[in-house]
Tab-separated table of C-alpha atoms in Angstrom:
chain	number	residue	atom	x	y	z
A	116	ILE	CA	18.814	108.225	25.757
A	117	LEU	CA	17.455	111.747	26.313
A	118	TYR	CA	14.262	111.373	28.334
A	119	CYS	CA	11.707	114.051	27.434
A	120	ASN	CA	8.695	111.850	28.078
A	121	ILE	CA	7.656	112.063	31.723
A	122	GLY	CA	7.343	114.733	34.422
A	123	ASN	CA	9.898	113.136	36.740
A	124	PRO	CA	12.364	115.948	37.548
A	125	GLN	CA	14.769	114.274	39.972
A	126	SER	CA	15.330	111.311	37.637
A	127	LEU	CA	16.854	113.872	35.251
A	128	GLY	CA	19.134	115.503	37.794
A	129	GLN	CA	16.966	118.138	39.491
A	130	GLN	CA	18.151	118.455	43.074
A	131	PRO	CA	15.698	118.312	45.976
A	132	ILE	CA	15.117	121.396	48.112
A	133	THR	CA	17.617	121.222	51.000
A	134	PHE	CA	15.252	122.519	53.693
A	135	PHE	CA	12.595	119.946	52.807
A	136	ARG	CA	15.047	117.056	52.935
A	137	GLU	CA	16.639	118.234	56.191
A	138	VAL	CA	13.253	118.295	57.902
A	139	LEU	CA	12.315	114.906	56.471
A	140	ALA	CA	15.583	113.335	57.607
A	141	LEU	CA	15.207	114.666	61.136
A	142	CYS	CA	11.567	113.564	61.354
A	143	ASP	CA	12.354	110.073	60.102
A	144	HIS	CA	15.131	109.548	62.643
A	145	PRO	CA	14.255	111.711	65.646
A	146	VAL	CA	16.773	109.904	67.846
A	147	ILE	CA	19.292	112.294	66.287
A	148	LEU	CA	17.367	115.212	67.770
A	149	ASP	CA	17.120	113.496	71.142
A	150	LYS	CA	20.871	113.076	71.547
A	151	SER	CA	22.348	115.911	73.563
A	152	GLU	CA	25.644	115.455	71.730
A	153	THR	CA	23.943	115.957	68.405
A	154	GLN	CA	21.944	118.968	69.561
A	155	GLY	CA	25.146	120.629	70.689
A	156	LEU	CA	26.823	119.733	67.426
A	157	PHE	CA	23.943	121.185	65.409
A	158	ARG	CA	24.026	124.407	67.376
A	159	ILE	CA	27.806	124.847	67.085
A	160	PHE	CA	27.923	124.273	63.376
A	161	THR	CA	24.817	126.282	62.618
A	162	LEU	CA	26.570	129.264	64.208
A	163	ALA	CA	29.666	128.485	62.189
A	164	ASP	CA	27.495	128.364	59.037
A	165	CYS	CA	28.760	124.898	58.173
A	166	LYS	CA	25.305	123.450	57.640
A	167	PHE	CA	26.228	121.583	54.469
A	168	SER	CA	29.238	119.779	55.951
A	169	LEU	CA	29.281	116.106	56.871
A	170	THR	CA	30.947	114.439	59.776
A	171	ILE	CA	31.027	111.126	61.625
A	172	VAL	CA	29.630	111.585	65.118
A	173	PRO	CA	30.405	108.781	67.607
A	174	LEU	CA	27.517	108.054	69.978
A	175	PRO	CA	27.060	105.129	72.384
A	176	HIS	CA	27.096	101.804	70.451
A	177	VAL	CA	26.587	103.457	67.077
A	178	ILE	CA	28.152	105.899	64.619
A	179	TRP	CA	25.834	108.438	63.062
A	180	LEU	CA	26.420	110.185	59.772
A	181	VAL	CA	24.988	113.623	60.433
A	182	ALA	CA	24.264	116.430	57.993
A	183	PHE	CA	24.442	119.739	59.782
A	184	CYS	CA	21.014	121.271	59.437
A	185	SER	CA	19.798	124.828	59.736
A	186	ALA	CA	18.212	125.974	62.979
A	187	ASP	CA	14.790	126.429	61.372
A	188	SER	CA	14.808	122.921	59.884
A	189	ILE	CA	15.517	121.532	63.361
A	190	GLU	CA	12.747	123.676	64.825
A	191	ARG	CA	10.299	122.625	62.093
A	192	ALA	CA	11.155	118.952	62.631
A	193	TRP	CA	10.379	119.323	66.346
A	194	GLN	CA	7.067	121.015	65.537
A	195	ILE	CA	6.063	118.245	63.143
A	196	LEU	CA	7.135	115.439	65.456
A	197	ASP	CA	5.069	116.966	68.245
A	198	GLN	CA	2.036	116.698	65.942
A	199	ILE	CA	2.584	112.988	65.183
A	200	PRO	CA	1.202	110.525	67.734
A	201	GLY	CA	4.165	108.760	69.315
A	202	ARG	CA	6.521	110.904	67.176
A	203	ALA	CA	6.611	107.903	64.836
A	204	THR	CA	6.733	108.462	61.079
A	205	GLY	CA	6.455	104.688	60.719
A	206	ALA	CA	2.984	104.589	62.314
A	207	TYR	CA	-0.440	104.983	60.734
A	208	SER	CA	-2.001	108.408	60.974
A	209	HIS	CA	-5.596	109.629	60.888
A	210	SER	CA	-7.140	108.581	57.545
A	211	GLN	CA	-7.384	112.201	56.372
A	212	GLY	CA	-3.779	112.837	57.381
A	213	ILE	CA	-2.086	114.192	60.507
A	214	LYS	CA	-4.231	116.981	61.933
A	215	GLY	CA	-1.328	119.380	62.590
A	216	LEU	CA	-0.096	118.988	59.000
A	217	ARG	CA	-3.594	119.655	57.682
A	218	ASP	CA	-3.651	122.794	59.840
A	219	THR	CA	-0.399	123.917	58.179
A	220	ILE	CA	-1.709	123.181	54.677
A	221	ALA	CA	-4.974	125.021	55.355
A	222	ALA	CA	-2.987	128.043	56.588
A	223	GLY	CA	-0.890	127.864	53.390
A	224	ILE	CA	-3.994	127.784	51.201
A	225	GLU	CA	-5.417	130.739	53.134
A	226	ALA	CA	-2.199	132.713	52.690
A	227	ARG	CA	-2.148	131.894	48.954
A	228	ASP	CA	-5.799	132.723	48.234
A	229	GLY	CA	-6.793	135.299	50.824
A	230	PHE	CA	-9.867	133.281	51.790
A	231	PRO	CA	-10.383	130.944	54.767
A	232	ALA	CA	-9.474	127.251	54.495
A	233	ASP	CA	-10.645	124.511	56.861
A	234	PRO	CA	-8.216	121.711	57.863
A	235	ASN	CA	-11.199	119.348	57.918
A	236	ASP	CA	-11.577	119.922	54.156
A	237	ILE	CA	-8.067	118.550	53.536
A	238	PHE	CA	-7.502	114.897	52.645
A	239	LEU	CA	-3.805	113.984	52.417
A	240	THR	CA	-3.087	111.396	49.725
A	241	ASP	CA	-0.193	109.506	48.107
A	242	GLY	CA	0.202	112.117	45.384
A	243	ALA	CA	-2.688	113.663	43.459
A	244	SER	CA	-3.458	110.490	41.483
A	245	PRO	CA	-5.108	108.512	44.337
A	246	ALA	CA	-7.216	111.588	45.136
A	247	VAL	CA	-8.446	111.677	41.529
A	248	HIS	CA	-9.234	107.949	41.660
A	249	MET	CA	-11.100	108.479	44.924
A	250	MET	CA	-13.322	111.187	43.459
A	251	MET	CA	-14.025	109.181	40.302
A	252	GLN	CA	-14.999	106.199	42.427
A	253	LEU	CA	-17.413	108.390	44.370
A	254	LEU	CA	-18.877	110.228	41.366
A	255	ILE	CA	-19.360	107.355	38.919
A	256	ARG	CA	-22.261	104.930	39.458
A	257	SER	CA	-22.470	103.399	35.977
A	258	GLU	CA	-21.595	103.983	32.334
A	259	LYS	CA	-24.490	106.461	32.287
A	260	ASP	CA	-22.428	108.859	34.442
A	261	GLY	CA	-20.124	111.146	32.487
A	262	ILE	CA	-17.138	113.330	33.370
A	263	LEU	CA	-16.276	116.334	31.190
A	264	CYS	CA	-12.565	116.036	30.483
A	265	PRO	CA	-10.199	118.173	28.365
A	266	ILE	CA	-8.734	116.876	25.129
A	267	PRO	CA	-5.740	116.749	25.085
A	268	GLN	CA	-5.723	115.414	28.668
A	269	TYR	CA	-3.440	113.753	31.156
A	270	PRO	CA	-4.282	110.035	30.692
A	271	LEU	CA	-4.872	109.566	34.434
A	272	TYR	CA	-8.360	110.943	33.838
A	273	SER	CA	-9.415	108.766	30.916
A	274	ALA	CA	-7.941	105.717	32.665
A	275	SER	CA	-9.649	106.468	35.973
A	276	ILE	CA	-13.018	107.127	34.329
A	277	ALA	CA	-12.734	103.826	32.429
A	278	LEU	CA	-11.554	101.951	35.539
A	279	HIS	CA	-14.600	103.054	37.503
A	280	GLY	CA	-17.014	102.303	34.671
A	281	GLY	CA	-17.997	105.825	33.652
A	282	THR	CA	-18.084	107.708	30.372
A	283	LEU	CA	-15.524	110.311	29.346
A	284	VAL	CA	-17.242	113.334	27.840
A	285	PRO	CA	-14.528	115.127	25.839
A	286	TYR	CA	-14.261	118.850	25.388
A	287	TYR	CA	-11.596	120.101	22.998
A	288	LEU	CA	-9.142	122.822	23.970
A	289	ASP	CA	-8.685	125.404	21.230
A	290	GLU	CA	-5.141	125.159	19.916
A	291	ALA	CA	-5.603	128.290	17.786
A	292	THR	CA	-6.114	130.412	20.912
A	293	GLY	CA	-3.210	128.923	22.868
A	294	TRP	CA	-5.165	125.889	24.094
A	295	GLY	CA	-8.023	128.029	25.351
A	296	LEU	CA	-10.964	126.533	27.239
A	297	GLU	CA	-14.154	127.810	25.642
A	298	VAL	CA	-17.370	127.625	27.700
A	299	SER	CA	-19.332	127.334	24.439
A	300	GLU	CA	-17.500	124.044	23.790
A	301	LEU	CA	-18.374	122.831	27.305
A	302	LYS	CA	-22.052	123.615	26.738
A	303	LYS	CA	-22.080	121.879	23.367
A	304	GLN	CA	-20.529	118.685	24.748
A	305	LEU	CA	-22.784	118.759	27.812
A	306	GLU	CA	-25.945	119.037	25.696
A	307	THR	CA	-24.778	116.326	23.286
A	308	SER	CA	-24.109	113.931	26.149
A	309	ARG	CA	-27.413	114.630	27.863
A	310	SER	CA	-29.228	113.945	24.603
A	311	LYS	CA	-27.644	110.475	24.681
A	312	GLY	CA	-28.881	109.806	28.196
A	313	ILE	CA	-25.560	110.534	29.934
A	314	THR	CA	-25.714	112.256	33.321
A	315	VAL	CA	-22.681	114.546	33.394
A	316	ARG	CA	-21.559	114.864	37.004
A	317	ALA	CA	-18.252	116.753	36.973
A	318	LEU	CA	-15.877	118.923	34.969
A	319	VAL	CA	-12.102	118.316	35.021
A	320	VAL	CA	-9.892	121.380	34.476
A	321	ILE	CA	-6.088	121.077	34.448
A	322	ASN	CA	-4.477	124.445	35.168
A	323	PRO	CA	-1.642	124.981	34.293
A	324	GLY	CA	-2.279	122.471	31.540
A	325	ASN	CA	-0.868	118.997	30.987
A	326	PRO	CA	0.116	118.226	28.221
A	327	THR	CA	-0.601	121.642	26.742
A	328	GLY	CA	1.195	124.035	29.103
A	329	GLN	CA	-1.363	126.864	29.042
A	330	VAL	CA	-2.267	129.002	32.076
A	331	LEU	CA	-5.912	130.032	32.291
A	332	ALA	CA	-6.823	133.707	32.566
A	333	GLU	CA	-8.838	134.659	35.644
A	334	GLU	CA	-11.821	135.822	33.562
A	335	ASN	CA	-11.874	132.449	31.813
A	336	GLN	CA	-11.852	130.734	35.221
A	337	LYS	CA	-14.812	132.828	36.371
A	338	ALA	CA	-16.787	131.722	33.313
A	339	ILE	CA	-15.926	128.082	34.098
A	340	VAL	CA	-17.039	128.474	37.727
A	341	GLU	CA	-20.303	130.058	36.577
A	342	PHE	CA	-20.862	127.204	34.114
A	343	CYS	CA	-20.386	124.585	36.863
A	344	LYS	CA	-22.717	126.463	39.198
A	345	GLN	CA	-25.467	126.817	36.604
A	346	GLU	CA	-25.216	123.191	35.487
A	347	GLY	CA	-24.778	121.684	38.954
A	348	LEU	CA	-21.408	120.094	38.163
A	349	VAL	CA	-18.618	119.221	40.568
A	350	LEU	CA	-15.488	121.154	39.535
A	351	LEU	CA	-12.387	118.949	39.724
A	352	ALA	CA	-9.443	121.371	39.634
A	353	ASP	CA	-6.072	119.759	38.904
A	354	GLU	CA	-3.687	122.457	40.155
A	355	VAL	CA	-0.496	120.443	40.651
A	356	TYR	CA	1.546	122.801	38.418
A	357	GLN	CA	0.553	125.953	40.302
A	358	GLU	CA	4.204	126.939	40.895
A	359	ASN	CA	5.137	126.359	37.239
A	360	VAL	CA	4.254	129.629	35.495
A	361	TYR	CA	6.884	131.042	33.143
A	362	VAL	CA	5.392	134.150	31.516
A	363	PRO	CA	5.079	137.494	33.332
A	364	GLU	CA	1.647	138.252	31.864
A	365	LYS	CA	0.072	135.180	33.467
A	366	LYS	CA	-0.453	134.247	37.107
A	367	PHE	CA	-1.868	131.169	38.791
A	368	HIS	CA	-5.223	131.629	40.521
A	369	SER	CA	-6.791	128.692	42.321
A	370	PHE	CA	-10.379	127.890	41.401
A	371	LYS	CA	-11.299	128.170	45.056
A	372	LYS	CA	-9.955	131.719	45.168
A	373	VAL	CA	-11.797	132.579	41.966
A	374	SER	CA	-15.091	131.111	43.156
A	375	ARG	CA	-14.840	132.863	46.552
A	376	SER	CA	-13.974	136.166	44.864
A	377	MET	CA	-17.205	135.786	42.863
A	378	GLY	CA	-19.134	135.559	46.122
A	379	TYR	CA	-19.773	131.820	45.934
A	380	GLY	CA	-19.427	129.992	49.233
A	381	GLU	CA	-19.684	126.446	50.542
A	382	LYS	CA	-23.337	126.040	49.587
A	383	ASP	CA	-22.986	127.380	46.055
A	384	ILE	CA	-20.484	125.165	44.271
A	385	ALA	CA	-18.901	121.743	44.851
A	386	LEU	CA	-15.155	122.018	44.261
A	387	VAL	CA	-12.270	119.586	44.685
A	388	SER	CA	-8.741	121.012	44.299
A	389	PHE	CA	-5.746	118.704	43.795
A	390	GLN	CA	-2.136	119.481	44.741
A	391	SER	CA	0.992	117.307	44.667
A	392	VAL	CA	4.611	117.415	45.863
A	393	SER	CA	5.674	115.803	42.564
A	394	LYS	CA	5.671	118.954	40.424
A	395	GLY	CA	6.362	122.655	41.052
A	396	TYR	CA	10.016	123.358	41.857
A	397	TYR	CA	10.152	120.516	44.388
A	398	GLY	CA	9.767	117.523	42.015
A	399	GLU	CA	9.456	114.950	44.815
A	400	CYS	CA	7.671	112.355	42.642
A	401	GLY	CA	8.930	109.326	44.547
A	402	LYS	CA	7.800	110.639	47.923
A	403	ARG	CA	4.137	110.302	46.874
A	404	GLY	CA	2.688	113.293	48.677
A	405	GLY	CA	-0.369	115.325	47.853
A	406	TYR	CA	-3.784	116.391	48.992
A	407	MET	CA	-7.245	117.328	47.880
A	408	GLU	CA	-9.262	120.165	49.357
A	409	VAL	CA	-12.939	119.206	49.289
A	410	THR	CA	-15.482	122.034	49.583
A	411	GLY	CA	-19.162	122.505	48.875
A	412	PHE	CA	-20.382	119.011	49.799
A	413	GLY	CA	-22.973	118.128	52.421
A	414	ALA	CA	-22.193	116.124	55.548
A	415	ASP	CA	-23.639	112.930	54.028
A	416	VAL	CA	-21.286	113.105	51.041
A	417	ARG	CA	-18.324	114.050	53.235
A	418	GLU	CA	-18.976	110.932	55.291
A	419	GLN	CA	-18.679	108.786	52.168
A	420	ILE	CA	-15.449	110.532	51.109
A	421	TYR	CA	-14.013	109.794	54.545
A	422	LYS	CA	-15.072	106.137	54.306
A	423	VAL	CA	-13.292	105.734	50.977
A	424	ALA	CA	-10.181	107.463	52.366
A	425	SER	CA	-10.255	105.088	55.333
A	426	VAL	CA	-10.084	102.002	53.107
A	427	ASN	CA	-6.355	102.694	52.596
A	428	LEU	CA	-5.840	103.552	56.291
A	429	CYS	CA	-3.713	106.625	55.536
A	430	SER	CA	-1.272	108.100	53.064
A	431	ASN	CA	2.460	107.763	53.681
A	432	ILE	CA	3.827	110.032	56.388
A	433	SER	CA	6.855	111.349	54.477
A	434	GLY	CA	4.516	112.537	51.717
A	435	GLN	CA	2.255	114.152	54.303
A	436	ILE	CA	5.199	116.024	55.822
A	437	LEU	CA	6.379	117.183	52.400
A	438	ALA	CA	2.888	118.418	51.489
A	439	SER	CA	2.922	120.581	54.621
A	440	LEU	CA	6.414	121.892	53.796
A	441	VAL	CA	5.431	122.728	50.219
A	442	MET	CA	2.514	124.800	51.500
A	443	SER	CA	4.602	126.375	54.281
A	444	PRO	CA	8.206	126.815	53.111
A	445	PRO	CA	10.789	129.013	54.894
A	446	LYS	CA	9.786	132.654	55.231
A	447	VAL	CA	11.768	135.887	55.166
A	448	GLY	CA	13.846	136.035	58.336
A	449	ASP	CA	14.218	132.270	58.679
A	450	GLU	CA	17.780	130.998	58.569
A	451	SER	CA	17.036	128.789	55.530
A	452	TYR	CA	15.147	131.415	53.574
A	453	GLU	CA	17.999	132.702	51.419
A	454	SER	CA	19.271	129.257	50.418
A	455	TYR	CA	15.717	127.982	49.940
A	456	SER	CA	14.676	130.908	47.733
A	457	ALA	CA	17.897	130.629	45.711
A	458	GLU	CA	17.222	126.922	45.059
A	459	ARG	CA	13.556	127.550	44.188
A	460	ASP	CA	14.240	130.507	41.892
A	461	GLY	CA	17.171	128.771	40.245
A	462	ILE	CA	15.004	125.789	39.313
A	463	LEU	CA	12.053	127.835	38.070
A	464	LEU	CA	14.166	130.284	36.061
A	465	SER	CA	16.049	127.407	34.459
A	466	LEU	CA	12.760	125.689	33.557
A	467	ALA	CA	11.542	128.920	31.964
A	468	ARG	CA	14.717	129.189	29.866
A	469	ARG	CA	14.474	125.547	28.809
A	470	ALA	CA	10.823	125.973	27.849
A	471	LYS	CA	11.584	129.026	25.687
A	472	THR	CA	14.559	127.345	23.989
A	473	LEU	CA	12.515	124.274	23.063
A	474	GLU	CA	9.494	126.335	22.003
A	475	ASP	CA	11.676	128.372	19.621
A	476	ALA	CA	13.333	125.222	18.286
A	477	PHE	CA	10.003	123.531	17.514
A	478	ASN	CA	8.695	126.577	15.695
A	479	LYS	CA	11.741	126.533	13.401
A	480	LEU	CA	11.005	122.985	12.215
A	481	GLU	CA	9.257	122.478	8.893
A	482	GLY	CA	5.559	121.727	9.401
A	483	VAL	CA	5.713	122.132	13.198
A	484	THR	CA	3.895	124.787	15.237
A	485	CYS	CA	4.158	125.137	18.999
A	486	ASN	CA	2.092	127.347	21.279
A	487	LYS	CA	3.781	129.470	23.915
A	488	ALA	CA	5.096	127.600	26.936
A	489	GLU	CA	3.187	129.426	29.662
A	490	GLY	CA	3.395	126.865	32.462
A	491	ALA	CA	3.586	123.258	33.671
A	492	MET	CA	6.498	121.114	32.415
A	493	TYR	CA	5.546	120.352	28.823
A	494	LEU	CA	5.248	121.524	25.258
A	495	PHE	CA	2.688	120.003	22.891
A	496	PRO	CA	3.745	120.902	19.329
A	497	ARG	CA	1.560	120.111	16.341
A	498	ILE	CA	3.224	118.381	13.413
A	499	ASP	CA	1.827	118.309	9.886
A	500	LEU	CA	3.177	115.065	8.483
A	501	PRO	CA	3.590	114.405	4.746
A	502	GLU	CA	1.040	112.030	3.225
A	503	LYS	CA	3.793	109.493	2.475
A	504	ALA	CA	4.730	109.435	6.183
A	505	ILE	CA	1.096	108.854	7.158
A	506	LYS	CA	0.874	105.966	4.682
A	507	ALA	CA	4.141	104.510	6.031
A	508	ALA	CA	2.690	104.691	9.541
A	509	GLU	CA	-0.481	102.911	8.395
A	510	ALA	CA	1.625	100.182	6.787
A	511	ALA	CA	3.472	99.792	10.099
A	512	LYS	CA	0.083	99.712	11.905
A	513	LYS	CA	0.973	102.726	14.015
A	514	ALA	CA	-0.564	106.127	14.591
A	515	PRO	CA	1.367	108.679	12.484
A	516	ASP	CA	2.621	110.629	15.530
A	517	ALA	CA	3.694	107.381	17.220
A	518	TYR	CA	5.540	106.409	14.026
A	519	TYR	CA	7.359	109.763	14.044
A	520	CYS	CA	8.284	109.427	17.724
A	521	GLN	CA	9.572	105.881	17.308
A	522	ARG	CA	11.695	106.895	14.335
A	523	LEU	CA	13.013	109.843	16.375
A	524	LEU	CA	13.922	107.552	19.278
A	525	ALA	CA	15.717	105.068	17.051
A	526	ALA	CA	17.693	107.782	15.260
A	527	THR	CA	18.513	110.142	18.119
A	528	GLY	CA	17.707	108.594	21.508
A	529	ILE	CA	15.182	111.382	22.215
A	530	VAL	CA	11.990	110.145	23.895
A	531	PHE	CA	8.780	112.063	23.153
A	532	VAL	CA	5.212	110.886	23.800
A	533	PRO	CA	2.851	110.785	20.793
A	534	GLY	CA	-0.104	113.146	21.000
A	535	SER	CA	-2.439	110.224	20.316
A	536	GLY	CA	-1.718	109.145	23.906
A	537	PHE	CA	-3.424	112.293	25.201
A	538	GLY	CA	-6.195	112.747	22.658
A	539	GLN	CA	-6.295	115.368	19.921
A	540	VAL	CA	-8.624	116.780	17.289
A	541	PRO	CA	-9.095	114.008	14.681
A	542	GLY	CA	-6.744	114.417	11.760
A	543	THR	CA	-4.163	116.404	13.744
A	544	TRP	CA	-0.903	115.034	15.121
A	545	HIS	CA	1.177	116.174	18.076
A	546	PHE	CA	3.807	115.039	20.528
A	547	ARG	CA	4.513	115.996	24.135
A	548	CYS	CA	7.999	117.025	25.181
A	549	THR	CA	9.015	117.765	28.755
A	550	ILE	CA	11.305	120.674	29.588
A	551	LEU	CA	13.049	118.686	32.336
A	552	PRO	CA	16.376	117.464	30.892
A	553	GLN	CA	19.291	119.326	32.455
A	554	GLU	CA	19.786	122.723	30.873
A	555	GLU	CA	23.184	121.842	29.456
A	556	LYS	CA	21.586	118.940	27.528
A	557	ILE	CA	18.940	121.074	25.813
A	558	PRO	CA	21.243	122.196	22.944
A	559	ALA	CA	22.021	118.535	22.136
A	560	ILE	CA	18.294	117.759	22.051
A	561	VAL	CA	17.670	120.693	19.718
A	562	THR	CA	20.526	119.709	17.388
A	563	ARG	CA	19.580	116.030	17.213
A	564	LEU	CA	15.889	116.830	16.733
A	565	THR	CA	16.573	119.429	14.025
A	566	ASP	CA	18.824	117.069	12.045
A	567	PHE	CA	16.407	114.148	12.368
A	568	HIS	CA	13.370	116.203	11.412
A	569	LYS	CA	15.001	117.517	8.243
A	570	SER	CA	16.018	113.997	7.265
A	571	PHE	CA	12.538	112.624	8.031
A	572	MET	CA	10.750	115.307	6.025
A	573	ASP	CA	13.183	114.869	3.095
A	574	GLU	CA	12.505	111.117	3.127
A	575	PHE	CA	8.728	111.496	2.912
A	576	ARG	CA	8.323	114.758	1.038
A	577	GLY	CA	6.419	114.740	-2.295
């Protein structure tokens, strides 16, 4: 089986970032740091540049398997442990997350955007998904409350809106302009919903896009911010793919940076930004780390957000630590910087190559068109299926794109997700393909897909 169906990088062989894992390991078992024998061992082998070796270290009553860590990972672990009450990663933290880690994340946001960030605006969560659920729970009072959501969209949003009893107000991304987000479409959908008695409370924007892979231009973002300000909408900015940009002509800009650059401050626009350790070049999906930065809300609303966060006591501590590391990785001059930057760049450059290879392959298939892979981890090609294939799908009681994907799986072992799972313009058919399989497996995917597609189209043509 060739899994191209889910954004789960490490399940497909992507290696974790060494610095992140060293710090996590040391934080989770600080007794290693407390042993004078181990400290000496770390120092000796750091100087000898043997930080990736393994050895068995005998200590009183126990044998430790120790990975020799870099000096800056040891220093960072000490810093983090000093911020954790009792130095215990197995203990509950403050419901918003450990204060020192929120300080680090706020400093990282400030460095990224060039505008101040407040640690008290940060809520650490078990990945971005619980943060999204939290905001939907707070925003939605009844089915008369609507959330503007992109189509195609990541199904977390439609599911969360349904779970909390609200109404999804769809706005369609324009495939012809590279999945562009047109403010005219937002206005049209907003007015239509209001005419039906729906109170639209928020706008969801996924940038870079999932499943569509587009990266918004800064001018487009400014128009979106202005729209939210004029209409009094909360802007929910899903920015979990902010590190995944593959084309030189595009750059990630956070919506907070854009809104502040327009002169809008805390009192002008309500904005919630989501980040996760699951994506980017880190791909730590199983660690369940993430945060939301909540700005532009009054003290009364903030109190309710804190209450909802407190229901779950706190997010997991390993995820909190990783979120701080993601927003404050090694810097130039740190011992780990060269190895860290080599790992990061190697992953991102490989993802860019994989994206381009698959994009080119899709565009060579009969009846398939695929927009440029600008960012995120996915491609969302459109497939024009023959009428006979659509009728065969109807006979099998399946959506045509689901029928195609199931036939593909049975014939080749390649797993795609039908576009009907994400929403699409009625009468069009798509599928989502991740770019995550190991680079050496991409040619096999292309060959199998090409052969299957030709056979499928020959079977149903005419």
